[in-house]
């Protein structure tokens, strides 16, 4: 959805989304981060009911776990990013959420509670821990429907909590707050007050819902229109560490930002 090549193609008329696919992998570590997001054409994409292939990287579902075999080249400094990620959900949810009145933007928290196992050959790393898997899909450009959003997810003692706020172009807001237990049962709750956080280096606004003061533990991504952060907050009386995303779609659609994106998202034919 953030492809500058797809955005350019759409200016000429309807464009084929399968001609603009990528597998995005980000590895954060003290010795240096790694980022890969190479877009590929339809000729490099193959999919079946249980598999999805983009160039040399491959995703497969066996009924119990999702295996992601990654073989990518990092940018802007070229380097190999190769290994396997295995995600094992404790349950699969069935409910997707409409994010606008027309229903052309949907969000589905497919596996809110999961275990993840990571084994990388390049760089040589391995770990396992708590995980999460969701999906956004839509029938219209995201920037046409929304101005910005704040999203966060954190592991709780008895499952996971998810907060999803989005400012629609029609002036209304999405304001979702929910927990899921390991069996996939959802419970909505009233979101606590908004806590404004320090803006990023690119001046992207960040905020989070929390019952007490919240703290930015670490900024993982600081881009002209997007930020990914680790936030310490309090939800439902429990301290929680949140993976947090801030997105400014007003920034994203600016021509100067579109011109910058290929440096982080190159395009390859195969």
PDB file of N, CA, C and O in Angstrom, residues 192 209-214 232-240:
ATOM      1  N   UNK A 192      -8.539   4.154  27.454  1.00  0.00           N
ATOM      2  CA  UNK A 192      -8.147   5.188  28.429  1.00  0.00           C
ATOM      3  C   UNK A 192      -7.792   6.485  27.719  1.00  0.00           C
ATOM      4  O   UNK A 192      -7.797   6.563  26.486  1.00  0.00           O
ATOM      5  N   UNK A 209      -2.848   5.489  24.047  1.00  0.00           N
ATOM      6  CA  UNK A 209      -3.831   5.422  25.125  1.00  0.00           C
ATOM      7  C   UNK A 209      -3.184   4.747  26.331  1.00  0.00           C
ATOM      8  O   UNK A 209      -2.583   3.681  26.214  1.00  0.00           O
ATOM      9  N   UNK A 210      -3.327   5.366  27.502  1.00  0.00           N
ATOM     10  CA  UNK A 210      -2.716   4.806  28.697  1.00  0.00           C
ATOM     11  C   UNK A 210      -3.416   5.344  29.931  1.00  0.00           C
ATOM     12  O   UNK A 210      -3.863   6.497  29.952  1.00  0.00           O
ATOM     13  N   UNK A 211      -3.516   4.505  30.973  1.00  0.00           N
ATOM     14  CA  UNK A 211      -4.144   4.902  32.231  1.00  0.00           C
ATOM     15  C   UNK A 211      -3.218   5.729  33.110  1.00  0.00           C
ATOM     16  O   UNK A 211      -3.646   6.269  34.140  1.00  0.00           O
ATOM     17  N   UNK A 212      -1.949   5.813  32.740  1.00  0.00           N
ATOM     18  CA  UNK A 212      -0.986   6.638  33.476  1.00  0.00           C
ATOM     19  C   UNK A 212       0.025   7.163  32.472  1.00  0.00           C
ATOM     20  O   UNK A 212      -0.125   6.973  31.260  1.00  0.00           O
ATOM     21  N   UNK A 213       1.045   7.830  32.967  1.00  0.00           N
ATOM     22  CA  UNK A 213       2.060   8.379  32.080  1.00  0.00           C
ATOM     23  C   UNK A 213       2.675   7.274  31.220  1.00  0.00           C
ATOM     24  O   UNK A 213       2.934   6.171  31.694  1.00  0.00           O
ATOM     25  N   UNK A 214       2.879   7.561  29.951  1.00  0.00           N
ATOM     26  CA  UNK A 214       3.482   6.611  29.023  1.00  0.00           C
ATOM     27  C   UNK A 214       4.873   7.099  28.643  1.00  0.00           C
ATOM     28  O   UNK A 214       5.165   8.297  28.687  1.00  0.00           O
ATOM     29  N   UNK A 232       6.087   2.115  26.749  1.00  0.00           N
ATOM     30  CA  UNK A 232       5.689   1.605  28.050  1.00  0.00           C
ATOM     31  C   UNK A 232       4.434   2.344  28.492  1.00  0.00           C
ATOM     32  O   UNK A 232       4.414   3.576  28.540  1.00  0.00           O
ATOM     33  N   UNK A 233       3.346   1.593  28.796  1.00  0.00           N
ATOM     34  CA  UNK A 233       2.073   2.207  29.145  1.00  0.00           C
ATOM     35  C   UNK A 233       1.371   1.362  30.207  1.00  0.00           C
ATOM     36  O   UNK A 233       1.944   0.401  30.738  1.00  0.00           O
ATOM     37  N   UNK A 234       0.121   1.721  30.496  1.00  0.00           N
ATOM     38  CA  UNK A 234      -0.679   0.962  31.455  1.00  0.00           C
ATOM     39  C   UNK A 234      -2.090   0.806  30.904  1.00  0.00           C
ATOM     40  O   UNK A 234      -2.741   1.792  30.557  1.00  0.00           O
ATOM     41  N   UNK A 235      -2.555  -0.455  30.815  1.00  0.00           N
ATOM     42  CA  UNK A 235      -3.886  -0.760  30.305  1.00  0.00           C
ATOM     43  C   UNK A 235      -4.572  -1.734  31.249  1.00  0.00           C
ATOM     44  O   UNK A 235      -3.951  -2.707  31.696  1.00  0.00           O
ATOM     45  N   UNK A 236      -5.833  -1.456  31.563  1.00  0.00           N
ATOM     46  CA  UNK A 236      -6.643  -2.343  32.405  1.00  0.00           C
ATOM     47  C   UNK A 236      -5.934  -2.666  33.724  1.00  0.00           C
ATOM     48  O   UNK A 236      -5.956  -3.795  34.208  1.00  0.00           O
ATOM     49  N   UNK A 237      -5.254  -1.661  34.265  1.00  0.00           N
ATOM     50  CA  UNK A 237      -4.570  -1.806  35.529  1.00  0.00           C
ATOM     51  C   UNK A 237      -3.253  -2.554  35.467  1.00  0.00           C
ATOM     52  O   UNK A 237      -2.645  -2.818  36.520  1.00  0.00           O
ATOM     53  N   UNK A 238      -2.779  -2.847  34.265  1.00  0.00           N
ATOM     54  CA  UNK A 238      -1.585  -3.682  34.110  1.00  0.00           C
ATOM     55  C   UNK A 238      -0.504  -2.949  33.311  1.00  0.00           C
ATOM     56  O   UNK A 238      -0.791  -2.419  32.231  1.00  0.00           O
ATOM     57  N   UNK A 239       0.741  -2.901  33.794  1.00  0.00           N
ATOM     58  CA  UNK A 239       1.816  -2.356  32.968  1.00  0.00           C
ATOM     59  C   UNK A 239       1.987  -3.199  31.708  1.00  0.00           C
ATOM     60  O   UNK A 239       1.924  -4.425  31.756  1.00  0.00           O
ATOM     61  N   UNK A 240       2.186  -2.529  30.581  1.00  0.00           N
ATOM     62  CA  UNK A 240       2.290  -3.248  29.313  1.00  0.00           C
ATOM     63  C   UNK A 240       3.309  -2.559  28.416  1.00  0.00           C
ATOM     64  O   UNK A 240       3.428  -1.332  28.411  1.00  0.00           O
TER      65      UNK A 240
END
